[in-house]
Structure formats: C-alpha cells, structure tokens
Coordinates of C-alpha atoms in Angstrom, one line a residue:
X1 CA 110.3 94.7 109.7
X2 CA 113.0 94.4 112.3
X3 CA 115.0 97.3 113.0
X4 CA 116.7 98.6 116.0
X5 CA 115.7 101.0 117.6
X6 CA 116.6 104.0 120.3
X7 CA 117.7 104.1 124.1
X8 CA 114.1 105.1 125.2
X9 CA 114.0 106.8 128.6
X10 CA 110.6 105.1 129.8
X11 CA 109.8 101.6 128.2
X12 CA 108.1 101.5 124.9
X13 CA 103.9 101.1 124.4
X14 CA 102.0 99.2 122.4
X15 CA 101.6 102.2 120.3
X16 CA 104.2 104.6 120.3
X17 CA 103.3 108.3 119.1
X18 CA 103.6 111.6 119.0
X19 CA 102.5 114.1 121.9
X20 CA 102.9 117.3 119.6
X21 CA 102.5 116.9 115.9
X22 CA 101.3 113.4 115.1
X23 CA 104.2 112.0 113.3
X24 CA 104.4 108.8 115.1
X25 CA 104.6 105.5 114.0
X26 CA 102.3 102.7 115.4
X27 CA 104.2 99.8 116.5
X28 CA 102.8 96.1 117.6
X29 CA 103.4 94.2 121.3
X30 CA 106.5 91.8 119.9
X31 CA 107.7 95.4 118.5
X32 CA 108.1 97.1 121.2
X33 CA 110.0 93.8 123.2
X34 CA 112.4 93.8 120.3
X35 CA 113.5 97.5 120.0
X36 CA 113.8 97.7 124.0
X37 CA 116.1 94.3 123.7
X38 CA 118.3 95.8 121.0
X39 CA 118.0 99.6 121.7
X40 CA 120.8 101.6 119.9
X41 CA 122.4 98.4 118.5
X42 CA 124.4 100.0 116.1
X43 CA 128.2 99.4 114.8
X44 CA 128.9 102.6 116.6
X45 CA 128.8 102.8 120.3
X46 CA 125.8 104.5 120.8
X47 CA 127.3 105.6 124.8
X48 CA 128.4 109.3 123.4
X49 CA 125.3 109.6 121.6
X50 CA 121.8 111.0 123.1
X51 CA 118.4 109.4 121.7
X52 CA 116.5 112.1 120.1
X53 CA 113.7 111.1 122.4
X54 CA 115.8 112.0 125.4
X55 CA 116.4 115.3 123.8
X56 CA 115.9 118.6 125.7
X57 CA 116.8 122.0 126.3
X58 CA 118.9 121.7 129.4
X59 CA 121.3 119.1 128.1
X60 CA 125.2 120.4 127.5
X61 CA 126.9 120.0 124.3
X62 CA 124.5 117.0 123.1
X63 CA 125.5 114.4 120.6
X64 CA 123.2 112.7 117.9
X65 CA 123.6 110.2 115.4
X66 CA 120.7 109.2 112.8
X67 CA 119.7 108.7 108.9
X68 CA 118.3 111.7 106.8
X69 CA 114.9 111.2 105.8
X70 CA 114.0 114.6 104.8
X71 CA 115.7 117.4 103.5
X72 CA 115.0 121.0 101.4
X73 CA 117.1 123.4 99.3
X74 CA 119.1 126.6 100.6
X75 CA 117.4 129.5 100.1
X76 CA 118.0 133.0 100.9
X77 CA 115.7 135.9 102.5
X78 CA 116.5 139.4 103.0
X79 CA 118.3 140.5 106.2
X80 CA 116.6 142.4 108.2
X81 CA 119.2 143.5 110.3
X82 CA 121.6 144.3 107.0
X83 CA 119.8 145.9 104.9
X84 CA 120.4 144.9 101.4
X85 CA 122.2 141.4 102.6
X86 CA 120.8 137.9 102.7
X87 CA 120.5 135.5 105.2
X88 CA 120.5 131.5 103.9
X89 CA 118.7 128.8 105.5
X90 CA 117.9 125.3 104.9
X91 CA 116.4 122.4 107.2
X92 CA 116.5 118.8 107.4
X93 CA 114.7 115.6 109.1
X94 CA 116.8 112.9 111.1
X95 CA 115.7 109.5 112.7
X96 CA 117.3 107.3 114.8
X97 CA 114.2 104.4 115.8
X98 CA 111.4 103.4 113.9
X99 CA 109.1 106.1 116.4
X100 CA 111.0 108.9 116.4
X101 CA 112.4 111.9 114.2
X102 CA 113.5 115.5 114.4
X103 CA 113.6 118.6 112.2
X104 CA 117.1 120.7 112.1
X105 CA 117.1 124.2 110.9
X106 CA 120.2 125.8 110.5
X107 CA 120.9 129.5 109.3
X108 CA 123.7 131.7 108.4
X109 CA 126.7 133.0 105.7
X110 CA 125.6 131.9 102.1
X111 CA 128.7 130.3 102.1
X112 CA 128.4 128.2 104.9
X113 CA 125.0 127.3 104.8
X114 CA 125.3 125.6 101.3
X115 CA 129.0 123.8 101.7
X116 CA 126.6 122.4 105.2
X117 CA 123.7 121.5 102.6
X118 CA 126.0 120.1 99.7
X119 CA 127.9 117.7 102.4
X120 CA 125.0 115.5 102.8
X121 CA 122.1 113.8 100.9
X122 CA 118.8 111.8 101.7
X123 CA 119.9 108.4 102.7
X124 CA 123.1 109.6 104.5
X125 CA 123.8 108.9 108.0
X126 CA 125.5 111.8 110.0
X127 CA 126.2 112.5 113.4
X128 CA 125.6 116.1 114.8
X129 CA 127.4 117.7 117.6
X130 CA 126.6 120.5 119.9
X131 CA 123.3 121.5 118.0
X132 CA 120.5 123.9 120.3
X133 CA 117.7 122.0 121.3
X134 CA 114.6 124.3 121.3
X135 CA 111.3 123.9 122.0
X136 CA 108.9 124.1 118.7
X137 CA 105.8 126.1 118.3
X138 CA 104.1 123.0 116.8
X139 CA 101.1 125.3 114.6
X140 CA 103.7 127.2 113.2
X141 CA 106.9 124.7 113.0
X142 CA 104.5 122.3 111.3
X143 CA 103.1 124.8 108.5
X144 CA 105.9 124.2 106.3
X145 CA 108.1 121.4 108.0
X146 CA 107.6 117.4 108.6
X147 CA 105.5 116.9 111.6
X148 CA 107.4 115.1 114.0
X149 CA 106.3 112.9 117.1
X150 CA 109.0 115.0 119.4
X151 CA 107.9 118.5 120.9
X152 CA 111.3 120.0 119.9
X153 CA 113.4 121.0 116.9
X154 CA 117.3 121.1 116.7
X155 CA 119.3 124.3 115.4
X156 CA 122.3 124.5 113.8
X157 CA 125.2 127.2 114.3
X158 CA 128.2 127.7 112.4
X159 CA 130.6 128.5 115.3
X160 CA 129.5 125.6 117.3
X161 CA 127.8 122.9 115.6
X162 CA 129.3 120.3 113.6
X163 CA 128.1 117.8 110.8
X164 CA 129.5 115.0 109.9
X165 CA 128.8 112.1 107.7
X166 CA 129.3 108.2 108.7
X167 CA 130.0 105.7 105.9
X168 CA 127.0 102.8 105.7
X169 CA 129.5 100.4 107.3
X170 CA 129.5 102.8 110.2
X171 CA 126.1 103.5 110.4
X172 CA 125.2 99.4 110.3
X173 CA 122.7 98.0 108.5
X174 CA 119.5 98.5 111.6
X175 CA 120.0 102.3 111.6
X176 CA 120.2 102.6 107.7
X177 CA 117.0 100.4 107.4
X178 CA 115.3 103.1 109.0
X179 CA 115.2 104.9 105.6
X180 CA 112.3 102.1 104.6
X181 CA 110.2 102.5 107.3
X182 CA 107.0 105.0 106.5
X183 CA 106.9 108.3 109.0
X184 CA 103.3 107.7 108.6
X185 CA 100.8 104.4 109.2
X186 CA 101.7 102.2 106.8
X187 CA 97.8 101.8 106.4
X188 CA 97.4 105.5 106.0
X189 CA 97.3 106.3 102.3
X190 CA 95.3 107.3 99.6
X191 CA 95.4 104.7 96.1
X192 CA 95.7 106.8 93.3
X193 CA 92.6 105.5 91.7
X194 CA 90.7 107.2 95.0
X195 CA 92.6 110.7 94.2
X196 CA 91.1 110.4 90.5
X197 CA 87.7 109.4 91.9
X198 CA 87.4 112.4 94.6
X199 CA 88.5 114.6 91.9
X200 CA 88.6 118.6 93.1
X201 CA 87.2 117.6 96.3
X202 CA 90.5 116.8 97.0
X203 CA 92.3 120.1 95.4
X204 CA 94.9 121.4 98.0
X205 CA 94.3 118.5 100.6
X206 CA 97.8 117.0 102.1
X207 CA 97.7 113.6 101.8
X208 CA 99.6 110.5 102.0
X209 CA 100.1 108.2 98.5
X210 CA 101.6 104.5 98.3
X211 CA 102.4 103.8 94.7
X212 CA 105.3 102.8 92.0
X213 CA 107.2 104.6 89.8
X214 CA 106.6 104.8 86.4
X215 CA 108.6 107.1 84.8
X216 CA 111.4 109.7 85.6
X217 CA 111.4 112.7 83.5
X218 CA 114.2 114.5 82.5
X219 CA 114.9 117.9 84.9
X220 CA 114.0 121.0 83.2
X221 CA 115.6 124.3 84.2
X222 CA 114.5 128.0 84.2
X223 CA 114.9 131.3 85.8
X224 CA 112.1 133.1 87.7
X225 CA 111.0 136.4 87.5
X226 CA 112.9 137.4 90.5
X227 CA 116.6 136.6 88.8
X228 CA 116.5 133.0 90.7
X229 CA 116.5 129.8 89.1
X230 CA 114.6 127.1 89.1
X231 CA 113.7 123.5 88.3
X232 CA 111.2 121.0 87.7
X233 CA 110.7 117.4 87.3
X234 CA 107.7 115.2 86.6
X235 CA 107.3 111.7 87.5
X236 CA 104.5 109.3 86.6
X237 CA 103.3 106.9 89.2
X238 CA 101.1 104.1 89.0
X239 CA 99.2 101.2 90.9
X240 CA 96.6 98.7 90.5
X241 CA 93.8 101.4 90.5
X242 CA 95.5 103.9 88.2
X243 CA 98.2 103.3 85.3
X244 CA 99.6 106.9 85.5
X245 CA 99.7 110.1 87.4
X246 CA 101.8 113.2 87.7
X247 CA 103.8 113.6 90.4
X248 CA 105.9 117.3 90.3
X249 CA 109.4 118.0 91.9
X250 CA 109.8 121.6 92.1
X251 CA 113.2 121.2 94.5
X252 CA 116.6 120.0 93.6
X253 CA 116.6 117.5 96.4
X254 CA 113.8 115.7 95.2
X255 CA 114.2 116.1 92.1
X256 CA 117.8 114.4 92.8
X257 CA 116.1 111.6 94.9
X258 CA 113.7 110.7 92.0
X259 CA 116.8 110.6 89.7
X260 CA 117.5 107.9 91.7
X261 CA 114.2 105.6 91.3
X262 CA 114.1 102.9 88.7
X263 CA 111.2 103.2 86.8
X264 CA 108.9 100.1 87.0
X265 CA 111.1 98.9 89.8
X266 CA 110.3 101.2 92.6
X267 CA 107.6 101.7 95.0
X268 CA 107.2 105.1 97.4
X269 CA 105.4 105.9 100.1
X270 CA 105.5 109.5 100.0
X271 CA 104.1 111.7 103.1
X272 CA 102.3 114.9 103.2
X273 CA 102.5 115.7 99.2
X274 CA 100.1 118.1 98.0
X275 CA 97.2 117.6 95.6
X276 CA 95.6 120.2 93.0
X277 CA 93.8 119.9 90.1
X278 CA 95.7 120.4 87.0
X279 CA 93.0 123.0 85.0
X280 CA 95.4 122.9 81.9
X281 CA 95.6 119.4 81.7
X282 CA 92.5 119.0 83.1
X283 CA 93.8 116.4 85.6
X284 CA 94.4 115.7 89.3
X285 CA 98.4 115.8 90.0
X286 CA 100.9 115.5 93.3
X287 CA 103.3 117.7 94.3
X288 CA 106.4 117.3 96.5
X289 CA 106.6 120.5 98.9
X290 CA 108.4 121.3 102.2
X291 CA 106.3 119.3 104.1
X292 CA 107.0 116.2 102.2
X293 CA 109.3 113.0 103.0
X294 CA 109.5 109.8 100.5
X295 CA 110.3 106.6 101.5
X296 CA 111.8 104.6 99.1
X297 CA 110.8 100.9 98.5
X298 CA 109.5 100.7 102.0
X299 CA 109.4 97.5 103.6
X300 CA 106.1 97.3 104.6
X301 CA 103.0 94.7 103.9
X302 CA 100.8 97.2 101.6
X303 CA 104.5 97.6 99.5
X304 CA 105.3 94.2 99.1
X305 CA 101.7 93.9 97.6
X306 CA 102.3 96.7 95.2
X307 CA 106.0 94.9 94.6
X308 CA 104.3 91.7 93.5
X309 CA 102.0 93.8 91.4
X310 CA 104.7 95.5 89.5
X311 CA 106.0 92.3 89.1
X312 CA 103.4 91.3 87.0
X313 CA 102.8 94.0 85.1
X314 CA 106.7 93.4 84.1
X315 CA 106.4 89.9 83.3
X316 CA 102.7 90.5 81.0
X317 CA 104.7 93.5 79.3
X318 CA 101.6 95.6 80.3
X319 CA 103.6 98.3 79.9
X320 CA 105.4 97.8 77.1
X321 CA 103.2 99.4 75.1
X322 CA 102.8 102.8 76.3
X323 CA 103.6 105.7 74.7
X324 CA 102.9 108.6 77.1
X325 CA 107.3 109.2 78.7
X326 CA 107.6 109.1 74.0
X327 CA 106.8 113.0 74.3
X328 CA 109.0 115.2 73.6
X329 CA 107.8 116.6 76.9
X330 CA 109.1 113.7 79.1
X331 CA 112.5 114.1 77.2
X332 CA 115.0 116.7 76.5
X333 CA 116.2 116.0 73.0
X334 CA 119.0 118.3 73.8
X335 CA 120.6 116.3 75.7
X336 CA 121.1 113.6 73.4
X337 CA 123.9 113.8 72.0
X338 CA 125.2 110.4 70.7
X339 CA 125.1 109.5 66.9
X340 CA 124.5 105.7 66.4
X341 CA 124.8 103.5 63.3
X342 CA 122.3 101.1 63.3
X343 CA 124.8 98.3 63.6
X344 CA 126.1 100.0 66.5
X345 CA 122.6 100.5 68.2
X346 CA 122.2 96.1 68.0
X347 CA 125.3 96.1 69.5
X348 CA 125.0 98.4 72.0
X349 CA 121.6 96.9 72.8
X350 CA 123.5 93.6 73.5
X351 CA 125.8 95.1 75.7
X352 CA 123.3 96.4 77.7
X353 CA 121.1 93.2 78.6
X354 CA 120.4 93.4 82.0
X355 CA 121.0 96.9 82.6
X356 CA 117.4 99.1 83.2
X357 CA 118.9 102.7 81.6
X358 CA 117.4 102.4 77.4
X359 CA 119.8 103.8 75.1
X360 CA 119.1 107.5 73.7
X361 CA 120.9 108.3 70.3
X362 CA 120.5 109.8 67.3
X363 CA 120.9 108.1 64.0
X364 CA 120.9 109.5 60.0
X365 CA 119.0 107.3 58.4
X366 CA 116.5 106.5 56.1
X367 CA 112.5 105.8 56.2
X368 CA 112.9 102.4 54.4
X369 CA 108.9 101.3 55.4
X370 CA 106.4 103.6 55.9
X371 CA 103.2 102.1 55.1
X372 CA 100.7 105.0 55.6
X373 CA 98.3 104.4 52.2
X374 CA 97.0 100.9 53.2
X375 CA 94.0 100.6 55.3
X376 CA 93.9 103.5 58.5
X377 CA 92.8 101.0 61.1
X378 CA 96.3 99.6 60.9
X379 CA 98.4 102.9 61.8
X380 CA 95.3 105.0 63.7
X381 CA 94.4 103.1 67.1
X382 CA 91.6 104.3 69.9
X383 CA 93.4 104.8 73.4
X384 CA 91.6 105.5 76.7
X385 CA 91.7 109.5 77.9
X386 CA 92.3 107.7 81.2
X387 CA 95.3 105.9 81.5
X388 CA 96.4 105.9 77.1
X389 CA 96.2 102.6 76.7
X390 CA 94.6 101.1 73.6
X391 CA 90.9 100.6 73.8
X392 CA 89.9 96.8 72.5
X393 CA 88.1 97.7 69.1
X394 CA 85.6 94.7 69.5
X395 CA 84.0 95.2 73.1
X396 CA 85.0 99.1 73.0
X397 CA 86.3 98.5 76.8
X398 CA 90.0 99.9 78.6
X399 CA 91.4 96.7 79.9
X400 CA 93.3 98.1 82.7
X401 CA 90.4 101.3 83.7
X402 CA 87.6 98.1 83.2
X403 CA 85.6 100.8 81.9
X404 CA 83.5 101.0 78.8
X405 CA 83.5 104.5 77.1
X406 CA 80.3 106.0 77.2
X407 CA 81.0 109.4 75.4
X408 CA 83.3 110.5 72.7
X409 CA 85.6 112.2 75.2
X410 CA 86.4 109.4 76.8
X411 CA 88.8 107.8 74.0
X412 CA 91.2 109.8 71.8
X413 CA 92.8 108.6 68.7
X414 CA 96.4 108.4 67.9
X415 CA 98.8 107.7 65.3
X416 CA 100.7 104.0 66.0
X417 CA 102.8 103.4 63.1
X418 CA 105.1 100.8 62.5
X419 CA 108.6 102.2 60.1
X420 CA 111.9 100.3 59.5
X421 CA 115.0 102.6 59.5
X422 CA 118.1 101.8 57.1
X423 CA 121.1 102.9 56.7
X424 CA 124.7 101.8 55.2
X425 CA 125.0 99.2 58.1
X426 CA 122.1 97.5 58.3
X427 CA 117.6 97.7 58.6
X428 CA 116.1 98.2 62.4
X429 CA 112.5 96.7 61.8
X430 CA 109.1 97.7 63.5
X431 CA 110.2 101.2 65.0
X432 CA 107.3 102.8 66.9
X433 CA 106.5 105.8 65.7
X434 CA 103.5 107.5 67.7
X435 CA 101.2 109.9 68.6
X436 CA 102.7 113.5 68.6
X437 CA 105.7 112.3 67.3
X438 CA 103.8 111.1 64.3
X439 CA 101.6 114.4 63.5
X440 CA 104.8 116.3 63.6
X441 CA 106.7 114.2 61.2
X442 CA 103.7 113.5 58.9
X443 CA 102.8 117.0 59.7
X444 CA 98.9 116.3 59.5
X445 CA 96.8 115.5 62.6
X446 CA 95.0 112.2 62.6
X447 CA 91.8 114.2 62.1
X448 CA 93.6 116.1 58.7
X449 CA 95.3 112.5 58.1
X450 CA 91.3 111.1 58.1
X451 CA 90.6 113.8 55.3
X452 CA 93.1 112.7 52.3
X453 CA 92.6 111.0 49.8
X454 CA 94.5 107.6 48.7
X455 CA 96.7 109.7 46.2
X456 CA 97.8 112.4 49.2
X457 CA 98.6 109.6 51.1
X458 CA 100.8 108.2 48.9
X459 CA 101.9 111.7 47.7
X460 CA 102.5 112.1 51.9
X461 CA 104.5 108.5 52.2
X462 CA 106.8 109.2 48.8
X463 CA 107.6 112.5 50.8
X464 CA 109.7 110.7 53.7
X465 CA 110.1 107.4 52.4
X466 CA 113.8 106.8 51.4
X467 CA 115.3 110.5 52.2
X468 CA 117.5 110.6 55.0
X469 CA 116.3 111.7 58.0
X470 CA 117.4 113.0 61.5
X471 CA 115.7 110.9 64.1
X472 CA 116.3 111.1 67.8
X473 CA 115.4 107.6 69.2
X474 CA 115.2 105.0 72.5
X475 CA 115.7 101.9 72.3
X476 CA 116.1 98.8 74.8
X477 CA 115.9 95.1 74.8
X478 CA 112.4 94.1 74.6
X479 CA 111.3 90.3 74.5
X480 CA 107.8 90.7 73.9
X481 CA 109.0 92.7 70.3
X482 CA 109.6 90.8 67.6
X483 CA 112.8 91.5 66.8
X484 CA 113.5 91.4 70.6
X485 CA 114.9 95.0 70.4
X486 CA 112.3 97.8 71.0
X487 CA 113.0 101.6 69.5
X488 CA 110.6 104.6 70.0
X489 CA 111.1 107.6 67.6
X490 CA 111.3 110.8 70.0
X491 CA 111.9 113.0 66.7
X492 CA 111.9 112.3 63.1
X493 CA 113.0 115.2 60.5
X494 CA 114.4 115.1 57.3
X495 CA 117.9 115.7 57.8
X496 CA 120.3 118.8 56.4
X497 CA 122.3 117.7 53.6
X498 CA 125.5 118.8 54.4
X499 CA 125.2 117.3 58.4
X500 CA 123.9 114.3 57.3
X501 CA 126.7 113.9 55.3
X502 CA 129.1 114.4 57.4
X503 CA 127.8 112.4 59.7
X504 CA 127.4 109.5 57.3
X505 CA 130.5 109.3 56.5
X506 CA 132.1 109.3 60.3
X507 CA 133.3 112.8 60.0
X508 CA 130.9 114.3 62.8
X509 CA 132.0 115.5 66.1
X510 CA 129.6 113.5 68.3
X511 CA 129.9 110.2 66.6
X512 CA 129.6 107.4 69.2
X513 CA 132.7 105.1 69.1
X514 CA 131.5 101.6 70.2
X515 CA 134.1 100.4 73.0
X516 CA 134.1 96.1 73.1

C-alpha cells in the first residue's frame, strides 16, 4: 500500500514504532524511501500544518490536519466542582502517516461538547487548531483509550480550539487512504476459528481479529437503570475458519460505522476488541469498547486473501442458505412497515437487481402450499451447533466445520419448510419458512411436531393452509433459487379479519405504492 505519509523530523527506520504505548506500525526499507520522498503530499499545503510526530508541549497555537480513525460517544459525569451539574466529555483518534496517530480529549458545556461530537464522523478528515499538547500518563491514558505510538495526547477547549471538517477533495486521496491501513501489524490477529478453539482461556483478553462481515443487525434501544439510554447492535462475522460469530456494538458510533458495512462484502480489521464468553449462549463473542478502532476493508495482503475468500463463498452461494440473521432477533419487525402485493414484491425485486439492501415488507396473503403431512425428512433437516449449516445426512459430516459429530449435542434439528404464498395478484413459490419462525407459526416444536400423528398433521396443515395470513418477509434476487427470487418468512400469523381486509382491498394506510 502506497500512501503518503508525514513531515518526519528525523528520517524514517526500517521499522517505525511507538516509544510509549505500542501502537506503531511496522513499515518495510522501500517504505520508508517512499513516505520520506512524498512526506505530507497532500492537496492542502501541508506548510501551516505541524506533523503529529513533531508534536510537543512548547509549540504556540499548533495546527493539525488528519483522518479520524477512532471515535467514542459523549457522555456526562458529575461535577465535582458544581455540585449537582455535569460535565461532558468525549475523545477521538487522528492520523496523519501510515506510523503515527493521536488521541484528543475534549471536555466542557453539554452543549458544546455534543454540537463538537455531532460535527464529525469516522472517516472524516478535519483540521484542528490551537489544541493543548500534553504529555500522557501512558498506564493510565491507555486503560481506556487507543494506544498510540506518540508519548502525548491533544486537548480540546471551547474558547480556543477549533474543529473543522475538510471535504475528501481537500483531504486528497493519500491522506484519506490512511483509513485502510491497520493501527496494528497487519500479521497480528487472531482467526476466529482460534478464538472458538481457546475457548474461556481467552475470556476478557484484548485482542486483535481480521474477518468479514456477515451480517448487520438492526440497532435495538433501551434505557438503563440510571434514566440513560442505550443501544446495542450485533454483528456476525465470519472467515475461512469460522462461518459466524457475534460481534456486540454497545456505542452509537460503532454501531453507526457497522450500519455502514455491506454484509458479505466487507472485511475489518478491528483492534483491541474485547472477548468474553457468552454463558447464556454458551458461546465465545467480541465486543467493541473504548479501546477499539476498525478498519474497514483494509488494504492489506491477509485482507485481500479474506477478499478472494468471500468471493467465493458469494459465487458457490455458501451462504445462501443460512437461516441464522431469519430471527426475529436479528430483525425488528417493527420497523417494517411496507405492505406488498405479491405482484408488487416481483417487481420491486426487479428493480432492485444489483442493489445489496433485500426488500422487507409485509404482505396479506394466503398459505397456498404447506406440505407438512408427507414424509418429516423433507421439512425437518440436521444443522451443525457450530456454524447452522445443514449436516450431510449420508456421511453425518458439517461441510464447512470438516467435522463429524460425535455426540448428540453437536447437531440440532430444525424446521426447513418450503410454502407458496397467494394472493389476488399472483403465487410466490418455494418461501423459506424456518426454524423458530416455523415452531411459532405451526406452534409445535420439532420435537412435539415428531409426536403427531398423520391425522394431527393434516388436522395442523388444514389449520393455515388457505386462510389469510399476516406475514412479515425478506426477499432478494437469488440465482441459485429456483424461481431466481429468494423470500424468508420473518413472521407468519393468521391475519385479523377486519385489517386484512382493509388491506386487501388497498384501503390501508401503509400500502406501498410501486413508483416505475
């Protein structure tokens, strides 16, 4: 990777890192040459600007410019000078060379601290004026902060300091492709497969993790026991050693970061997250904390390997099949809010060829094929506890863990039932309906399903099939399908008769108007 780097007050080494905190990137020989050729080759002049390596205390009104790599919330803590007041705070990282980075802090008004923290994003480029340049206790600055290769940290204050934000044309294209380049070794990471293998020996470790993105889950919001509120997002991450695993945002700017990923078209290298052992779902898990940066889709030999290898998981449809972001967990029915005809749902399917975002709806219809009293082996598959993909029935062996179950615990079963849905427009053919999803809307667990005879299954079939239902759905273009449309049932409930109705007949409030 070729970037350019800063205006270095002492020529650049072979390997360039930190002397407090052991943030510092290692760079090769041809490196070095390059970023002392092109140092601070930017579309703005770098001459009012000060490197953040040539950073320190005595320097008068100093001037930086760099991306954001890192950045936390705005909290507030009581005052201890005001009693019964608050004092707000938030920090940030900023980088302006492939070797080096520094942490802001700033603190002040509630007011002024978040209008400062709004104004800016991860992936902006801003330039800061007149900031105090004081020297960081590393044990302590490093607790709960990026460690960074410089031995100071930047402050912020409101009567002094200003913030401002330069457009991506300003910032040039070598500055900005700072944001793909690891604040770690690019070497130094764990594969998730390893996480899984060291198990609790790993519980509360800070490590480093290299993988892609699987899924994006929905934000979910709360309110704490202390008045404050809260959020939480989960994303699932995979690799070639592991084919999913949790990662938690518990802050709004990661949580807005991951918004951003594209799920099986994104890889991160994400720095210092923590790991614990999940005891509830008896599973390991990441978490994004204080301490953690993300680069996203870094440009980096290890990353262009786990490119290629998402690649081919696209093109084999590997994926296609899973069921696991089908929860209702993963998804907040809520917030679908779109009523579909199935007409419209072709059509809107067609519209969105080429375009990654599925299509979330709802749509009154009717259970048209539901065949649940043929033989169980059809509608009832084995799936690995592991990684939830189906377990081949012949050689009783999870294709993608390599691993033949040894114990009962080691596969579950799961309903995977094919239905058609009609309605007054037209028949969409081979819906998934599965797992959870299933038990609740045949309301029976596979193990009760097991259990019935052929007359209760019929009895169970006759129940659903051709009354109108309310079913919340996903659907995308899907080549390896049959029908070369894919939809997953998120929810499927018989419908009230009266909002059915009104629905049906184009009389409800939220009915989606195609626009061609």
């Amino acid at each position: 990777m070729r970037t350019a780097g800063r205006a270095p007050s002492a020529a650049l080494s072979a390997t360039v890192g930190p002397q407090a905190g052991g943030g510092g990137v290692p760079l090769s020989l041809a490196d070095c040459i390059f970023f002392c050729k092109n140092k601070m080759a930017y579309s703005i002049s770098a001459q009012n600007f000060v490197a953040l390596s040539d950073l320190h205390p005595n320097l008068a009104r100093p001037s930086i410019i760099g991306v954001i790599i890192g950045k936390t919330d705005a909290k507030g803590f009581p005052d201890r000078r005001n009693i019964g007041s608050e004092r707000f705070t938030f920090s940030f990282t900023i980088r302006d060379s492939p070797t080096y980075f520094i942490n802001v802090h700033s603190w002040g008004r509630e007011e002024y601290i978040r209008s400062l923290s709004e104004s800016f994003r991860v992936g902006d480029c801003v330039t800061i004026e007149n900031p105090l340049v004081q020297t960081k206790e590393t044990e302590k600055e490093e607790k709960f902060n990026p460690p960074t290769p410089s031995c100071y940290k930047l402050l912020l204050s409101e009567n002094h300091s200003v913030v401002k934000i330069c457009s991506r044309y300003e910032a040039g294209t070598q500055l900005l492709s700072l944001l793909h380049l690891p604040v770690k070794d690019r070497q130094d990471f764990y594969s998730l497969g390893d996480i899984v293998a060291n198990g609790q020996s790993l519980d509360g470790r800070i490590i480093n993790v290299l993988a892609a993105v699987k899924f994006v889950g929905e934000p979910k919001y709360f309110i704490t026991s202390d008045k404050r509120k809260g959020q939480r997002c989960e994303v699932k991450l995979y690799d070639e050693t592991e084919m999913s695993f949790p990662m938690i945002c518990w802050d709004n700017e990661s949580i807005q970061l991951a918004q951003s990923w594209m799920p099986r078209d994104t890889v991160i290298f994400a720095s210092d997250v923590r790991i614990n052992f999940d005891k509830f779902r008896n599973c390991m898990t990441a978490t994004v904390i204080s301490k953690t940066i993300i680069t996203t889709n870094p440009d980096t030999p290890e990353a262009n390997n786990m490119f290629s290898f998402v690649k081919e998981t696209a093109e084999l449809g590997l994926l296609d099949d899973e069921i696991e972001d089908q929860s209702k967990e993963s998804i907040n029915l809520q917030s679908i809010v779109d009523i579909y005809t199935v007409e419209q749902v072709k059509t809107k399917a067609v519209q969105n060829q080429g375009k990654p975002e599925p299509i979330y709806g709802i749509i009154y219809a009717y259970l048209s094929t539901l065949n649940i009293d043929n033989n169980a082996s059809k509608i009832i598959r084995n799936r690995c506890s592991r990684c939830r993909y189906v377990v081949n029935e012949t050689s009783n062996i999870c294709t993608f863990c390599s691993d033949s179950p040894s114990d009962a615990n080691s596969v579950f079963t799961s309903f995977d039932v094919l239905v058609d849905l009609t309605d007054h427009t037209g028949t969409l053919y081979s819906c998934n309906l599965s797992d959870s999803i299933a038990e609740e809307t045949l309301d029976c667990t596979v193990q009760e399903f097991l259990t019935l005879t052929e007359g209760q299954k019929t009895a169970l079939k006759w129940h659903l099939l051709l009354e109108r239902s309310k079913i919340y759905f996903k659907g995308f273009l899907s080549p390896s399908s049959r029908t070369g449309l894919r939809v997953n049932l998120l929810s499927c409930k018989l419908a009230d008769p009266v909002e059915a109705s009104q629905n049906f007949s184009g009389k409800g409030k939220k009915l989606h108007c195609m626009s061609f």
